[in-house]
CSV table of C-alpha atoms and ligand atoms in Angstrom, one decimal:
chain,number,residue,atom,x,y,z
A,18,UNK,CA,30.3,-56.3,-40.0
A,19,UNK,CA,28.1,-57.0,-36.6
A,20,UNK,CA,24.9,-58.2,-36.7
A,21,UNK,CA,22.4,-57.2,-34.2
A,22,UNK,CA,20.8,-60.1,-32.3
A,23,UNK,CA,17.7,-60.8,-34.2
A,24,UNK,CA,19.2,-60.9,-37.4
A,25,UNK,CA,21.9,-63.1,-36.2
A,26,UNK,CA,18.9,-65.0,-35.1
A,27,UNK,CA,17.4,-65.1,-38.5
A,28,UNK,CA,20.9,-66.9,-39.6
A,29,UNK,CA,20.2,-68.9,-36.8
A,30,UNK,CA,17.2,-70.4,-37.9
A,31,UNK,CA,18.3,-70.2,-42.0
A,32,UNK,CA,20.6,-73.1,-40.8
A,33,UNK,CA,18.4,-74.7,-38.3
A,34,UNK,CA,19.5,-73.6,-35.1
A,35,UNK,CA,16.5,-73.5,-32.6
A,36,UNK,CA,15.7,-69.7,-32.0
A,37,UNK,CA,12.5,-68.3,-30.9
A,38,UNK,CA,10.3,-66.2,-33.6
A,39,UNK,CA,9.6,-63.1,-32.7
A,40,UNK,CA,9.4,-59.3,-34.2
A,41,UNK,CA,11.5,-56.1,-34.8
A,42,UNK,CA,9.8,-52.9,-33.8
A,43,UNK,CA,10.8,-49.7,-33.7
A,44,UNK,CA,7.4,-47.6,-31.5
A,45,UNK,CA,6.3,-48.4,-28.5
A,46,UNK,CA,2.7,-48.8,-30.5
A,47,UNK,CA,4.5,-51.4,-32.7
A,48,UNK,CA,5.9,-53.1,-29.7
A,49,UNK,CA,2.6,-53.3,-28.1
A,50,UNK,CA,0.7,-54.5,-30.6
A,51,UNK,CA,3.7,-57.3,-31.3
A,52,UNK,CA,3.9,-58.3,-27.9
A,53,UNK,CA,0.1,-58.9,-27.8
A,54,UNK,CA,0.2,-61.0,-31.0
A,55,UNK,CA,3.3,-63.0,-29.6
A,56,UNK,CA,1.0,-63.7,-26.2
A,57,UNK,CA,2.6,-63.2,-22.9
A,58,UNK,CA,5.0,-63.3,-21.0
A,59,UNK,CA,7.3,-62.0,-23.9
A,60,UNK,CA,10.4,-60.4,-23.7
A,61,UNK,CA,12.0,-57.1,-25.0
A,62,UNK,CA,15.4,-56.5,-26.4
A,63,UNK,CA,17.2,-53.7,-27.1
A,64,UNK,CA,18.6,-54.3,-30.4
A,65,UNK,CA,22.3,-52.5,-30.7
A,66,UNK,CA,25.7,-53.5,-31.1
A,67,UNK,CA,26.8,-54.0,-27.8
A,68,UNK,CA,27.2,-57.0,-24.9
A,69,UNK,CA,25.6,-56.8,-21.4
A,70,UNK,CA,22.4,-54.9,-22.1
A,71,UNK,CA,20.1,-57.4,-19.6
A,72,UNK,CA,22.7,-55.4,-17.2
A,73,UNK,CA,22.0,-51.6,-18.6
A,74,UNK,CA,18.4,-52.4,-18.5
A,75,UNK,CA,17.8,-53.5,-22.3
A,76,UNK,CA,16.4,-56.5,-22.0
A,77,UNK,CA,13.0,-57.1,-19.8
A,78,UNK,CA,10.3,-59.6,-18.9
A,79,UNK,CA,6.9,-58.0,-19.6
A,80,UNK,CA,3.9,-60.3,-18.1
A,81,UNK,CA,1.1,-58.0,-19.4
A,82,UNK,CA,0.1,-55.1,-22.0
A,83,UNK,CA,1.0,-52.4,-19.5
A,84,UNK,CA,4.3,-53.7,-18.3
A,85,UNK,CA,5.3,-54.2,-22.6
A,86,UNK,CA,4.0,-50.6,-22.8
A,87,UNK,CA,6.5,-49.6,-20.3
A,88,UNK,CA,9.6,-51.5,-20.9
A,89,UNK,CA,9.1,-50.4,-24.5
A,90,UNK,CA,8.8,-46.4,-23.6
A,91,UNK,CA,12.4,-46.9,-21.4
A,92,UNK,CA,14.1,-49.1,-23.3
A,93,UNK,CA,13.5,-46.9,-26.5
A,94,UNK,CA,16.2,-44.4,-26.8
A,95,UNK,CA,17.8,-45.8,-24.0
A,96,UNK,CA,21.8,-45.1,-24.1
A,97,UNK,CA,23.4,-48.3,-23.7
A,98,UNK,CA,27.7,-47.0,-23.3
A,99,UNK,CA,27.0,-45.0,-26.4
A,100,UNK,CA,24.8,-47.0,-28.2
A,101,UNK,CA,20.8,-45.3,-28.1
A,102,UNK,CA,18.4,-48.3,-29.2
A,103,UNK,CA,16.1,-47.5,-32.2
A,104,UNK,CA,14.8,-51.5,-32.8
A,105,UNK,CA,13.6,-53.8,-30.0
A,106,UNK,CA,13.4,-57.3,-30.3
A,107,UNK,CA,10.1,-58.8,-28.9
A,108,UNK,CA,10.2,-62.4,-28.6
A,109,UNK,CA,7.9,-65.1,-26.5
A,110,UNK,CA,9.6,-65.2,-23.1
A,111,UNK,CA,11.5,-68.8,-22.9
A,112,UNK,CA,11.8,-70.4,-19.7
A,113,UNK,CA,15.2,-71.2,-18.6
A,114,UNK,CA,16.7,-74.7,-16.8
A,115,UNK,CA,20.3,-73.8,-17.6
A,116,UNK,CA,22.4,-71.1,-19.5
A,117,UNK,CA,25.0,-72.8,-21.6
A,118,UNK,CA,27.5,-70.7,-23.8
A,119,UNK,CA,28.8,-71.7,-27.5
A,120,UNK,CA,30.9,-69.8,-29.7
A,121,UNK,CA,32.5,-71.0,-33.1
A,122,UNK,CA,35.7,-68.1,-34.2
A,123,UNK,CA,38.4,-67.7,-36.3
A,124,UNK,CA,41.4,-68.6,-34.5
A,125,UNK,CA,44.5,-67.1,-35.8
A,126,UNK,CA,47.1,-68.0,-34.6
A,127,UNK,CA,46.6,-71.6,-35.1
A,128,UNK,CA,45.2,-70.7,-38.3
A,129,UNK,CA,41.9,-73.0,-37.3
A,130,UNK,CA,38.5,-72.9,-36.6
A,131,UNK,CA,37.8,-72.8,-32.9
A,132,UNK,CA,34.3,-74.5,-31.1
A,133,UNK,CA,34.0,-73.0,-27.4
A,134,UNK,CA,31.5,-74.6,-25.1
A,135,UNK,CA,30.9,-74.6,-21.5
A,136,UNK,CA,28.0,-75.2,-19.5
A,137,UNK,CA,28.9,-71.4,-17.2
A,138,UNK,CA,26.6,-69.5,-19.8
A,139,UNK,CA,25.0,-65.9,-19.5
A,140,UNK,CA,27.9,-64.6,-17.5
A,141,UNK,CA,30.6,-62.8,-19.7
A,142,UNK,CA,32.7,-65.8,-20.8
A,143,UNK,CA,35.9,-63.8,-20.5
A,144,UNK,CA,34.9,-63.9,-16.5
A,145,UNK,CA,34.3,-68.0,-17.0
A,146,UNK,CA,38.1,-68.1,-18.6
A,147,UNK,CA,39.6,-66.6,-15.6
A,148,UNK,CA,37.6,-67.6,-13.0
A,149,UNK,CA,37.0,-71.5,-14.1
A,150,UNK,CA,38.9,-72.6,-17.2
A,151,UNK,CA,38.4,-75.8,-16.8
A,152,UNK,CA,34.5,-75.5,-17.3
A,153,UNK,CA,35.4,-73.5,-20.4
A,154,UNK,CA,35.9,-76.4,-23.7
A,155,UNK,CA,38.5,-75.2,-26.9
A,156,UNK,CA,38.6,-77.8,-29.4
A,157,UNK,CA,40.1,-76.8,-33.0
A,158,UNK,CA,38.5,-78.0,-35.6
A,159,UNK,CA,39.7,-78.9,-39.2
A,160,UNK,CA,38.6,-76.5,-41.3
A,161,UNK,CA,38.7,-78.5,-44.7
A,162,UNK,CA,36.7,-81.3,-43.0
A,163,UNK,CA,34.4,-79.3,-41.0
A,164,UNK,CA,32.8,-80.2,-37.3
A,165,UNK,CA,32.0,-83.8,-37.5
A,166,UNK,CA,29.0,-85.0,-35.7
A,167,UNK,CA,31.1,-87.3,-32.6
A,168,UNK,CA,33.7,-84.5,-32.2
A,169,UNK,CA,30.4,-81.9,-31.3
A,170,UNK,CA,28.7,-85.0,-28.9
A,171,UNK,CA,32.5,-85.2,-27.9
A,172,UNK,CA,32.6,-81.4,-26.9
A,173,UNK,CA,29.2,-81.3,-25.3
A,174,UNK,CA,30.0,-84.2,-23.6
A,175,UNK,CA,33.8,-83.1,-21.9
A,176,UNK,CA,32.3,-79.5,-21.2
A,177,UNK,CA,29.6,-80.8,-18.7
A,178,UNK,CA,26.4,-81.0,-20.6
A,179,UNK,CA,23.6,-82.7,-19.1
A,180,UNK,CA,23.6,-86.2,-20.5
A,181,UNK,CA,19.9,-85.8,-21.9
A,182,UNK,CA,20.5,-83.1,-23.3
A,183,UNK,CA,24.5,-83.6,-25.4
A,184,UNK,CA,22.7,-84.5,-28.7
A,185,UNK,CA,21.1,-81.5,-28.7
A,186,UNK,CA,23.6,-79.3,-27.7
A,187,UNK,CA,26.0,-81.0,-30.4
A,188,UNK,CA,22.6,-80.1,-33.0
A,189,UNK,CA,23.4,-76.7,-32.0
A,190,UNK,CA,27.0,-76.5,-32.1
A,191,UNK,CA,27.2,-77.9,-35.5
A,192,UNK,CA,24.2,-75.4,-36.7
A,193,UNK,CA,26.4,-73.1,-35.0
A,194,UNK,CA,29.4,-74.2,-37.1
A,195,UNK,CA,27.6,-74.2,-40.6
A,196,UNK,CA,26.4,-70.7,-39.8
A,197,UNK,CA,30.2,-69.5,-38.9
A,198,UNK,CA,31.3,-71.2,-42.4
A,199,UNK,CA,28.5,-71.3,-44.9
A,200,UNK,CA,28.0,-67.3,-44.0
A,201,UNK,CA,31.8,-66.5,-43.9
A,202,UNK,CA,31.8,-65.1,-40.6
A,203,UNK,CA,34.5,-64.2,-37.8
A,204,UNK,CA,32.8,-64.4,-35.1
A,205,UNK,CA,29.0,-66.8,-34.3
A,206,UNK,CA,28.4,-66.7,-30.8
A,207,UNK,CA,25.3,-67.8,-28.4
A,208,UNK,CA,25.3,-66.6,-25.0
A,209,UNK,CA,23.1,-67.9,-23.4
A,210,UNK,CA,22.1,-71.1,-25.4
A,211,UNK,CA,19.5,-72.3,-23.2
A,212,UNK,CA,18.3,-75.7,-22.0
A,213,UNK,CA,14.0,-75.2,-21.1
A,214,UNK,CA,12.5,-77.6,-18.5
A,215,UNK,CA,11.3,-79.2,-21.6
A,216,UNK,CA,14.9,-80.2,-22.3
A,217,UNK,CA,15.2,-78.4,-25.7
A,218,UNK,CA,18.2,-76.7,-26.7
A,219,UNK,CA,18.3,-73.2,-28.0
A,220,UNK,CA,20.2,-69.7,-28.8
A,221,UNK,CA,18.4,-66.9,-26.5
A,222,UNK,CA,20.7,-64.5,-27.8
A,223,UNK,CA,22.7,-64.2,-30.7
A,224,UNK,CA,26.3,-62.5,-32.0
A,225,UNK,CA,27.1,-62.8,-35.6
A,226,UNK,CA,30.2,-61.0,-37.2
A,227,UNK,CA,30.4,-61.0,-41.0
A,228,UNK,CA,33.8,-60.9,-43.2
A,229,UNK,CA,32.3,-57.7,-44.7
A,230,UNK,CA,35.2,-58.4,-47.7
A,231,UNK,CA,33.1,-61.5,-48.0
A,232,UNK,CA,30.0,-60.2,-48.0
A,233,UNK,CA,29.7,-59.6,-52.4
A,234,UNK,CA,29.5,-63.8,-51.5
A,235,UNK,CA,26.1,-63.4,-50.1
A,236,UNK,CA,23.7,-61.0,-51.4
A,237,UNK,CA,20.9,-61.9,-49.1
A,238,UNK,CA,23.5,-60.8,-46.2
A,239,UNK,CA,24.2,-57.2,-47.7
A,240,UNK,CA,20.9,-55.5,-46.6
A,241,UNK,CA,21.8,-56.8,-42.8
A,242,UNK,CA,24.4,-53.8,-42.1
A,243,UNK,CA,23.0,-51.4,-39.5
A,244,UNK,CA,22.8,-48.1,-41.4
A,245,UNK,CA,21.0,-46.6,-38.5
A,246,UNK,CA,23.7,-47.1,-36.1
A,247,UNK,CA,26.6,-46.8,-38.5
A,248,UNK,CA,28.2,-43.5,-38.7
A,249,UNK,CA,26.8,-41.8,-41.9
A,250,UNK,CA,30.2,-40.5,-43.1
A,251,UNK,CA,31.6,-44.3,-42.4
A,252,UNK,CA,28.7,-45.6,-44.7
A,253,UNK,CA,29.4,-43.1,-47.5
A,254,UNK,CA,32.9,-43.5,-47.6
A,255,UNK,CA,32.7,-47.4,-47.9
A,256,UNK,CA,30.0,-46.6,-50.8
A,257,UNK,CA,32.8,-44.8,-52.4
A,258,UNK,CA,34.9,-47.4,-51.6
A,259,UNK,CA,37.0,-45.7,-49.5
A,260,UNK,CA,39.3,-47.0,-46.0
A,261,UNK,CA,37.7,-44.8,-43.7
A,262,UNK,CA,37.6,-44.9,-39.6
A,263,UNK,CA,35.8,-42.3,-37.4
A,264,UNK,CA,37.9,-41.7,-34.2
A,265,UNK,CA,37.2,-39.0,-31.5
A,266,UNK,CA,39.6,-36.5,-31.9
A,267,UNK,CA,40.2,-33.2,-34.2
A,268,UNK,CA,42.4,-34.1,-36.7
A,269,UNK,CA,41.8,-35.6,-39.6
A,270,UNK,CA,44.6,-38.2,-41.0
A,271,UNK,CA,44.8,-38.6,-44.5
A,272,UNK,CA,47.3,-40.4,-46.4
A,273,UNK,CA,48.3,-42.9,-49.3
A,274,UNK,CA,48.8,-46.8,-47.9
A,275,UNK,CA,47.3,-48.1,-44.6
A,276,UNK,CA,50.5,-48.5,-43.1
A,277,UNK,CA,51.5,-45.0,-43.4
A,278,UNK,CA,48.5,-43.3,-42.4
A,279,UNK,CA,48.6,-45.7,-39.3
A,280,UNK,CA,51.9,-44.3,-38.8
A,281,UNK,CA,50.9,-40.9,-39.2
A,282,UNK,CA,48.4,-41.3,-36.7
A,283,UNK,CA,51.0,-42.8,-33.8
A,284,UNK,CA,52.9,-39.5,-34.5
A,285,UNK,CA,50.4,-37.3,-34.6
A,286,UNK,CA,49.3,-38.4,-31.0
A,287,UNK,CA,53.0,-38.2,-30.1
A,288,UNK,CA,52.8,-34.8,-31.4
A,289,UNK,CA,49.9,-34.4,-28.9
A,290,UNK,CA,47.5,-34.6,-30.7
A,291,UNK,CA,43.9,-36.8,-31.0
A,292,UNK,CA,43.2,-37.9,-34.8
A,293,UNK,CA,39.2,-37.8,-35.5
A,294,UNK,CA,39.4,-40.4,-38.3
A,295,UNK,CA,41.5,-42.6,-40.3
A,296,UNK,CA,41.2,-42.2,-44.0
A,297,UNK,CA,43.4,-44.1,-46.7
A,298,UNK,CA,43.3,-42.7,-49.9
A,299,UNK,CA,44.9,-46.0,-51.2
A,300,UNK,CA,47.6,-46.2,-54.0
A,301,UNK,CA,45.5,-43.6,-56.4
A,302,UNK,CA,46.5,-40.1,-57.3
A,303,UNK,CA,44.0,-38.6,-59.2
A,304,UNK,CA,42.1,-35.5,-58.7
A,305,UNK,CA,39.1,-37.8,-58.1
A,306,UNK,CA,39.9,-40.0,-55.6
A,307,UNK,CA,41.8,-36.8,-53.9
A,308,UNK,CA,38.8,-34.9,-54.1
A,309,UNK,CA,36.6,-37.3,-52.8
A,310,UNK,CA,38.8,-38.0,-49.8
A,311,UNK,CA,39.0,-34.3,-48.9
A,312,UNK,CA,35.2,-34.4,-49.0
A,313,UNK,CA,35.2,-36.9,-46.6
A,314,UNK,CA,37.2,-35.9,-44.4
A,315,UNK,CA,35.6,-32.2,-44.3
A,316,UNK,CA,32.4,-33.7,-44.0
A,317,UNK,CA,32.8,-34.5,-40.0
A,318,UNK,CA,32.8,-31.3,-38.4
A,319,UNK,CA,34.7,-32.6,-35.7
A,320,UNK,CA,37.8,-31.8,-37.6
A,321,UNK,CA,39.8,-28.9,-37.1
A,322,UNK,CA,42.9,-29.5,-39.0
A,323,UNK,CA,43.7,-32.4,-41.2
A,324,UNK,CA,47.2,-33.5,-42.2
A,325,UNK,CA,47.6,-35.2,-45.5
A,326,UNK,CA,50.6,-37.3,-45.7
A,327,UNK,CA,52.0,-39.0,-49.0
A,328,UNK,CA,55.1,-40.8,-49.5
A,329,UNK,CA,55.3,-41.3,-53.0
A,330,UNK,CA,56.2,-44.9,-53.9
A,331,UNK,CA,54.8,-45.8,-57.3
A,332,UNK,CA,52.1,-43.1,-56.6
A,333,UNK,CA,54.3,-40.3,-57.6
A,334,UNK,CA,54.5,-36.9,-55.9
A,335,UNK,CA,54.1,-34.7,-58.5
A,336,UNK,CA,50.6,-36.2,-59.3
A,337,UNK,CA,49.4,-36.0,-55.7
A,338,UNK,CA,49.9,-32.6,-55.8
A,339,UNK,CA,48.4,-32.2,-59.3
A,340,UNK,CA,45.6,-33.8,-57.6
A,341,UNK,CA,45.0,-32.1,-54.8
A,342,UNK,CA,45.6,-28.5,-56.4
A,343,UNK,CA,42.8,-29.5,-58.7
A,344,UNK,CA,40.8,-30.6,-55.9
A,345,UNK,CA,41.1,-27.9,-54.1
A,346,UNK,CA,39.5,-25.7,-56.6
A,347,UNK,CA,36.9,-27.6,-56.8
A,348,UNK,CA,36.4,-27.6,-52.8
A,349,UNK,CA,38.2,-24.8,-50.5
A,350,UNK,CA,39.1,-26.7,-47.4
A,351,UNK,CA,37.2,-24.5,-44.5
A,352,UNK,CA,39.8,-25.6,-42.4
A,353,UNK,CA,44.2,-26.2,-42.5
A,354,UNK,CA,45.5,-28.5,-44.0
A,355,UNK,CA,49.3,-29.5,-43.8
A,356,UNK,CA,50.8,-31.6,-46.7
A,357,UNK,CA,53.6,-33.3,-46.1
A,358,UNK,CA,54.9,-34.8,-49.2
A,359,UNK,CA,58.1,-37.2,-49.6
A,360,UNK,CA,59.3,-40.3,-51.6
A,361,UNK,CA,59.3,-40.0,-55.6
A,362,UNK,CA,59.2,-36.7,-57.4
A,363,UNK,CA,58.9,-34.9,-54.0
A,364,UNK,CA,60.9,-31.8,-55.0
A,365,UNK,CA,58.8,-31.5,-57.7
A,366,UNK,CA,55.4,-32.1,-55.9
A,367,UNK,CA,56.3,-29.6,-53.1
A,368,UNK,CA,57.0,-27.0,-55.5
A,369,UNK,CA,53.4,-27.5,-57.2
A,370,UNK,CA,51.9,-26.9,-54.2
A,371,UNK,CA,53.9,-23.9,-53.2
A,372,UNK,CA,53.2,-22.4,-57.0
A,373,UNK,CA,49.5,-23.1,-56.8
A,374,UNK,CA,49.5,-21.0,-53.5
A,375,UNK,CA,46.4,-22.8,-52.0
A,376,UNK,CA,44.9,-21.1,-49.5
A,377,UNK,CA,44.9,-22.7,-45.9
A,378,UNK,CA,47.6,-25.4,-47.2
A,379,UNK,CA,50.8,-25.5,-45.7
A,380,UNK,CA,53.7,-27.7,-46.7
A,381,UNK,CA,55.5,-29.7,-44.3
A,382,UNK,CA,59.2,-31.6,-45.0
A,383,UNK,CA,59.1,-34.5,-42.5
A,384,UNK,CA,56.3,-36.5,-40.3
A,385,UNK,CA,57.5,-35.1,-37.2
A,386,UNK,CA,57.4,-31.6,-38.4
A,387,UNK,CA,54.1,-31.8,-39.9
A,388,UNK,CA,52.5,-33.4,-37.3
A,389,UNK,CA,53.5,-30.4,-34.6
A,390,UNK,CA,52.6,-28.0,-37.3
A,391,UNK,CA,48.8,-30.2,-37.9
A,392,UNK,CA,48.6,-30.2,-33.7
A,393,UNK,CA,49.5,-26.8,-33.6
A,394,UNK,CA,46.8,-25.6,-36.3
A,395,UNK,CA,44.4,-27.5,-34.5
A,396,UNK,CA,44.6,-25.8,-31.5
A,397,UNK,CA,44.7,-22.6,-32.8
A,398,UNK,CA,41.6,-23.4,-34.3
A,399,UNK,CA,39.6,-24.3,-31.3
A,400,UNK,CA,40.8,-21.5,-29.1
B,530,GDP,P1,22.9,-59.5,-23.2
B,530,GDP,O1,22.8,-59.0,-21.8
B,530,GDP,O2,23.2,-58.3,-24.1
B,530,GDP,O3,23.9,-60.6,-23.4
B,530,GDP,O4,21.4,-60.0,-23.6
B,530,GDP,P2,20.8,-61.5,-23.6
B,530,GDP,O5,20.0,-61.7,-24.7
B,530,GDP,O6,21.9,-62.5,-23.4
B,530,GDP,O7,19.9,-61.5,-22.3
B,530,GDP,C1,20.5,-61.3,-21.0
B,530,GDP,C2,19.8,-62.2,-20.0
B,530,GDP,O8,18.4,-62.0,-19.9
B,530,GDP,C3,20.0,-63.6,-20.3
B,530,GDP,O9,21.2,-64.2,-19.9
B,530,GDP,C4,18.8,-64.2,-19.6
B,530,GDP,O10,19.1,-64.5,-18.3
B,530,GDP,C5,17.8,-63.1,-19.6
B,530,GDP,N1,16.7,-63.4,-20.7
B,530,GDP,C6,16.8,-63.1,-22.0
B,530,GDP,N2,15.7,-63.6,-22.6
B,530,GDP,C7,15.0,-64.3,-21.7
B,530,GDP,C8,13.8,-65.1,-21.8
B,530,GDP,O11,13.2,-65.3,-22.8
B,530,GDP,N3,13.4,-65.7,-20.6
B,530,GDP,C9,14.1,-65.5,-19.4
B,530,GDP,N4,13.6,-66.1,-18.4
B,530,GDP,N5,15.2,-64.8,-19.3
B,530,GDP,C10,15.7,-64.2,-20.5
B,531,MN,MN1,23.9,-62.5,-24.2
């Protein structure tokens, strides 16, 4: 789960990393009457989930009511690569000595914590990797004993920080740490971490990703998910407790198991085809869960044909098709559907389905089979 920047900020400061307070709006009135309250110069931030919005425009100086008023008309609604900002962030403007970059991640393939620093901030640091590794500091850390306090002076120190300023830096990186553990998160990044001519240290901007399976672990962090920008069927079907991912394309994928329906989606695009979401109805076979899933899945318009695929494992066949006949007249599907059953109690399953004579349901034998048929349905259907 992503965190947009001020409330990443407001983790920031719960474990005493210096961040500058400051207000979420979401009117240009609002961001007026915030920025006067703040005092000027202030600056305003387009709050979505997405890097390098100083470049697109989304983050701007203001020196006075009129220029707040202004940045605050453009920047709201602004598309930033697909992201249209409904919150701005309005914070006193900092001044800036040097831009510094710190990032605490899961690393895992050594199974370890990982501290990056390096003294190339506000630049993209995948750019500072290629360009200058060796301004670019990786230390593992041991995560049973945490960051000690000389191994964070150690990495301020190696990656280049100005010598009045390494015990702050190592303040920071260590906040920085005890926000990436103590709130279970993936990813704590700050980018730029600033030094001011008053040689303080602090996070101008802030990226925080959550473990959402985590997240029952911290109550006070559960109200932080962006429902605005979150895709409303996405948010209903993790309500329901449902694996469901919106993609792009027309078809909807359903099936039993993540691995399968991640299958089904590699042949489906083989097939030619573009999958508009990924939806796992998990081990379950009950009308219920069926039902719901369907629902779902019908709920984005987007989707043309859908292609339910169930190997029956311990999740037997017969009671998949049960399910879904009993679903289904609940719920007519408004659109194909191809089932393509296999694995235990098949036979029986498919001839359920062919009894029950669903409308718009057709029955498919294999993957490949059922994905040309789903491709083919789904073109018919937007001709
Ligand atoms: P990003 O572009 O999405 O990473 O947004 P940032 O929050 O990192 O801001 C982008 C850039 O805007 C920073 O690298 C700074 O150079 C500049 N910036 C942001 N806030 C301030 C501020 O308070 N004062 C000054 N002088 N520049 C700022
Ligand atoms: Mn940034």
């Amino acid at each position: 789960m992503d965190l947009l920047e001020y409330q990443g900020k407001q983790l920031f400061a719960r474990h005493g990393l210096k961040v500058s307070s400051g207000q979420a709006v979401t009117t240009v009135e609002d961001a007026v009457a915030a920025a006067n309250a703040i005092g000027y110069p202030v600056v305003i931030k387009a709050q979505v989930l997405i890097g390098g919005r100083g470049k697109a425009g989304g983050v701007k100086l203001a020196a006075d009511e009129a220029e707040a008023r202004r940045y605050a008309e453009r920047i709201l609604g602004l598309d930033i690569r697909g992201h249209v900002v409904h919150t701005l962030w309005i914070e006193h403007a900092s001044e800036i000595a040097s831009e510094y970059y710190a990032s605490v991640l899961l690393d895992r393939s050594a199974k370890q914590p990982l501290v990056i620093f390096s003294v190339e901030g506000g630049v993209e640091i995948e750019q500072v990797a290629e360009q200058s590794p060796q301004k670019l500091v990786r230390q593992h850390v041991d995560a049973l004993a945490g960051l000690s306090r000389p191994e964070a002076v150690e990495i301020a120190r190696a990656g280049g920080a100005d010598a009045d300023v390494v015990e702050g830096v190592a303040d920071a990186l260590m906040a920085l740490y005890e926000v990436w553990e103590q709130e279970d998160a993936t990813l704590a990044e700050i980018n730029p971490l600033i030094v001011t001519p008053e040689r303080e240290v602090k996070a101008l901007d802030a990226k925080v990703s959550l473990d959402g399976n985590a997240l029952y672990r911290h109550p006070d962090n559960q109200s932080l998910s962006d429902r605005e920008n979150e895709d409303p069927i996405e948010r209903r079907a993790s309500e329901e407790g449902v694996q469901y991912v919106k993609l792009d394309g027309d078809i909807g994928i359903l099936g039993n198991g993540a691995g399968l329906v991640m299958s089904t989606l590699d042949v489906v695009a083989q097939a030619g085809g573009s999958p508009a979401n990924f939806l796992d109805a998990g081990g379950g076979s009950d009308a219920e869960k069926i039902r719901q899933a369907v629902a779902l899945i019908l709920a984005n318009d987007a989707v043309k044909a859908v292609l339910f695929n169930i190997f029956g494992g311990i999740t037997r066949g017969d009671e998949v098709a049960r399910g879904l006949i009993a679903a289904f007249k609940e719920i007519s599907p408004t659109v194909p559907f191809v089932v393509r059953l296999d694995g235990t109690n098949d036979v029986e399953g498919r001839r359920l389905l062919q009894e029950a004579a669903l409308p718009n349901v057709h029955a498919a034998r294999t993957m490949n089979e059922a994905a040309q048929q789903v491709v083919a349905l789904a073109g018919a259907q937007s001709d």
